Amino acid sequence: MSVSVRWLGHACWEVRHGEQSILIDPFLNESPTAPCKAEDLSPDLILITHGHFDHIADAASIAIRTGSPVLACYEIATWLAQQHQVPNTIGMNLGGGIDLKWVRVKFVQAWHSSQLPDGSYGGNPGGFIIELADKRIYLAGDTALFSDMRLFAEPKLDLAILPIGDLFTMGPEDSLQAIQWLTPALVAPSHYGTWPPIEQDTDAWEKKVRAVTDAKPIVVAPGDSFEL
Ligand code: NI
Ligand code: MN
């Protein structure tokens, strides 16, 4: 059975395999581009890359309603449990992974910041390497380009999800270097198009990806999905 990946706008993604789904960086009810509301989703696992509002906004409400575990940096997991009474949190830190029965998730570094919406310290920002159903996905989160990304290239990535919005994260040009280092089979852009400062020309980006990398670019509209 294949793995299905759906963009929910901004940096919010859903990875589904059969009956089980992972929701990453839920920002729905106040996102100008989200195709659904937080109430519409019932994930089995929630991943949070860092503490900024546009990544964590709907995490607590979904986690409380579903009881699903939330994987995040230790400081964010603790904040969700103590400040928002999220019942099921698992704190991680950089380089650490966890094997659940159906998926392995590793928390890896990102060059960014991570203050929580109320000003609390959110620990280190990160990205995730997600392995399920013989597929390997790197979701970079909000990050600058960094050369240690090349360490994530093996074993072969089936998909890399990279920010291209610029201003707050790497932009389209730096993403090309990242793709050359990561050598994924597929690459999907994230963290763009939500607001005017991070608008991007994805047609131009796609053409450049095809010209200078071996990866296949996958650009979907919010709400649309593709298969691995
Ligand atoms: Ni951020
Ligand atoms: Mn962000």
XYZ file of C-alpha atoms and ligand atoms in Angstrom:
230
model
C 0.000 0.000 0.000
C 1.395 3.366 -0.965
C 1.993 6.425 1.141
C -0.128 9.462 0.359
C 1.078 13.003 1.073
C -1.327 15.964 1.241
C -0.475 19.653 1.499
C -2.764 21.527 3.868
C -1.292 24.918 3.017
C 1.698 26.786 4.474
C 3.918 24.240 6.276
C 1.141 21.835 7.246
C 1.296 18.341 5.739
C -0.526 15.067 6.181
C 1.187 11.743 5.507
C -1.191 8.825 5.241
C -0.617 5.070 4.970
C -3.752 2.954 4.964
C -5.840 3.851 7.972
C -3.108 5.767 9.732
C -2.103 9.371 9.295
C 0.509 11.794 10.545
C -0.225 15.522 10.772
C 2.761 17.866 10.702
C 2.711 21.512 11.878
C -1.065 22.050 12.111
C -1.890 25.645 11.147
C -5.421 25.548 9.817
C -8.111 27.681 11.394
C -6.211 30.949 10.939
C -4.309 30.016 7.798
C -5.428 31.955 4.719
C -4.760 28.954 2.472
C -5.781 25.903 4.523
C -8.354 23.723 2.713
C -9.954 22.479 5.927
C -10.361 23.251 9.591
C -8.624 21.656 12.548
C -11.932 19.982 13.477
C -11.894 18.057 10.181
C -8.702 16.155 10.974
C -8.174 13.160 13.239
C -4.533 12.168 12.877
C -2.955 9.229 14.693
C 0.261 11.152 15.289
C 1.134 14.861 15.362
C 4.626 16.234 14.689
C 5.706 19.802 15.520
C 8.922 21.180 14.002
C 9.167 24.297 16.194
C 7.204 26.682 18.353
C 6.152 29.430 15.971
C 2.445 30.145 15.676
C 2.252 29.143 12.012
C 3.362 25.605 12.978
C 1.715 24.915 16.322
C -1.523 26.955 16.261
C -3.978 24.039 16.161
C -1.796 21.362 17.742
C -3.320 21.444 21.215
C -6.961 21.379 20.117
C -6.416 18.442 17.751
C -4.256 16.542 20.239
C -6.794 16.986 23.053
C -9.749 15.947 20.883
C -8.031 12.879 19.387
C -5.716 11.867 22.245
C -3.057 11.292 19.595
C 0.574 11.567 20.640
C 2.473 14.745 19.825
C 6.158 14.425 19.000
C 8.137 17.637 19.444
C 11.258 19.074 20.964
C 11.282 18.446 24.726
C 10.522 22.082 25.615
C 7.514 22.217 23.273
C 6.196 18.847 24.449
C 6.417 20.062 28.043
C 4.706 23.382 27.174
C 1.837 21.584 25.432
C 1.374 19.270 28.411
C 1.655 21.925 31.128
C 0.115 25.011 29.494
C -2.494 23.325 27.300
C -3.198 20.033 29.101
C -2.320 17.953 26.033
C -2.616 14.403 27.378
C -0.110 12.556 25.214
C 3.217 14.206 24.411
C 6.622 12.757 23.654
C 9.594 15.094 24.044
C 12.555 14.565 21.760
C 15.775 16.346 21.032
C 18.071 16.744 18.057
C 19.422 13.525 16.628
C 16.951 11.401 18.538
C 14.483 9.041 16.954
C 11.554 6.990 18.133
C 10.140 3.763 16.781
C 6.397 3.569 16.957
C 4.847 0.373 15.653
C 4.092 1.676 12.172
C 6.521 4.549 11.752
C 9.971 5.696 12.820
C 10.465 9.427 13.357
C 13.817 11.154 13.855
C 14.143 14.791 14.955
C 16.973 16.528 13.117
C 18.479 19.990 13.165
C 17.153 23.111 11.467
C 18.676 26.590 11.418
C 15.847 28.782 12.649
C 14.401 30.008 15.958
C 11.679 28.568 18.172
C 9.867 30.881 20.532
C 6.403 29.700 21.516
C 3.363 31.972 20.948
C 3.273 33.136 24.599
C 6.981 33.986 24.583
C 8.104 30.737 26.221
C 11.383 29.165 25.167
C 10.729 26.465 22.590
C 14.111 24.731 22.577
C 15.760 23.946 19.275
C 13.838 24.067 16.022
C 14.067 20.973 13.862
C 12.963 18.899 10.947
C 11.859 15.272 10.762
C 12.963 12.166 8.932
C 9.893 9.949 8.702
C 10.167 6.285 7.731
C 7.047 4.269 7.078
C 5.976 1.543 4.659
C 9.497 1.351 3.161
C 9.395 5.063 2.305
C 11.764 7.686 3.680
C 10.689 11.336 3.899
C 12.693 14.371 5.014
C 10.585 17.319 6.129
C 12.989 20.192 6.705
C 10.716 22.494 8.700
C 11.645 26.169 8.737
C 15.351 26.325 8.044
C 18.208 28.036 6.312
C 20.363 26.007 3.992
C 23.023 23.999 5.849
C 25.557 21.629 4.378
C 24.946 18.815 6.874
C 21.714 18.209 4.961
C 23.858 15.982 2.785
C 24.015 13.546 5.729
C 20.287 12.877 5.251
C 20.716 11.688 1.648
C 21.388 8.067 2.600
C 19.462 5.789 2.665
C 17.738 7.176 -0.409
C 15.006 9.734 0.259
C 11.720 9.120 -1.515
C 10.626 12.673 -0.758
C 12.064 15.916 0.571
C 9.708 18.695 1.684
C 11.612 21.975 1.679
C 10.689 25.583 2.418
C 11.057 27.928 -0.545
C 9.292 31.055 0.731
C 12.422 33.108 1.495
C 12.416 35.849 4.159
C 11.828 33.497 7.138
C 13.420 30.373 5.626
C 15.594 29.412 2.706
C 14.356 30.667 -0.627
C 14.109 29.024 -4.051
C 17.797 29.424 -4.937
C 19.075 27.836 -1.734
C 16.522 25.055 -2.100
C 18.234 24.006 -5.337
C 21.484 23.470 -3.445
C 19.604 21.555 -0.762
C 18.057 19.289 -3.397
C 21.466 18.633 -4.939
C 22.742 17.542 -1.529
C 19.651 15.548 -0.503
C 19.167 13.802 -3.886
C 15.529 12.856 -3.165
C 13.394 11.109 -5.776
C 10.664 13.729 -5.298
C 10.782 17.217 -3.857
C 7.802 19.296 -2.738
C 7.931 22.997 -1.829
C 6.512 24.296 1.454
C 6.167 27.513 3.476
C 5.301 29.770 0.539
C 2.232 31.479 -0.909
C 0.488 31.973 2.430
C 1.018 35.736 2.614
C 2.475 38.288 0.153
C 6.006 38.369 1.683
C 6.496 34.676 0.900
C 4.831 34.488 -2.522
C 6.933 32.465 -4.972
C 6.812 31.552 -8.654
C 6.540 27.769 -8.475
C 6.607 27.364 -12.281
C 10.048 28.962 -12.352
C 11.145 26.882 -9.357
C 9.967 23.647 -11.010
C 11.887 24.437 -14.188
C 15.084 25.108 -12.242
C 14.696 21.915 -10.197
C 14.357 19.913 -13.422
C 17.327 21.728 -14.974
C 19.887 21.424 -12.173
C 18.847 18.407 -10.060
C 17.790 14.800 -10.618
C 14.741 15.160 -8.382
C 11.188 15.353 -9.663
C 9.419 18.489 -8.378
C 5.856 18.013 -7.140
C 3.837 21.192 -6.765
C 0.305 20.737 -5.443
C -2.404 23.178 -4.447
C -3.516 23.269 -0.799
C -5.782 20.282 -0.247
C -4.241 18.202 -3.032
C -2.186 15.073 -2.514
C 0.265 12.805 -4.284
C 1.445 9.246 -3.804
C 4.884 7.881 -3.017
Ni 9.213 29.527 12.037
Mn 7.117 29.351 9.786
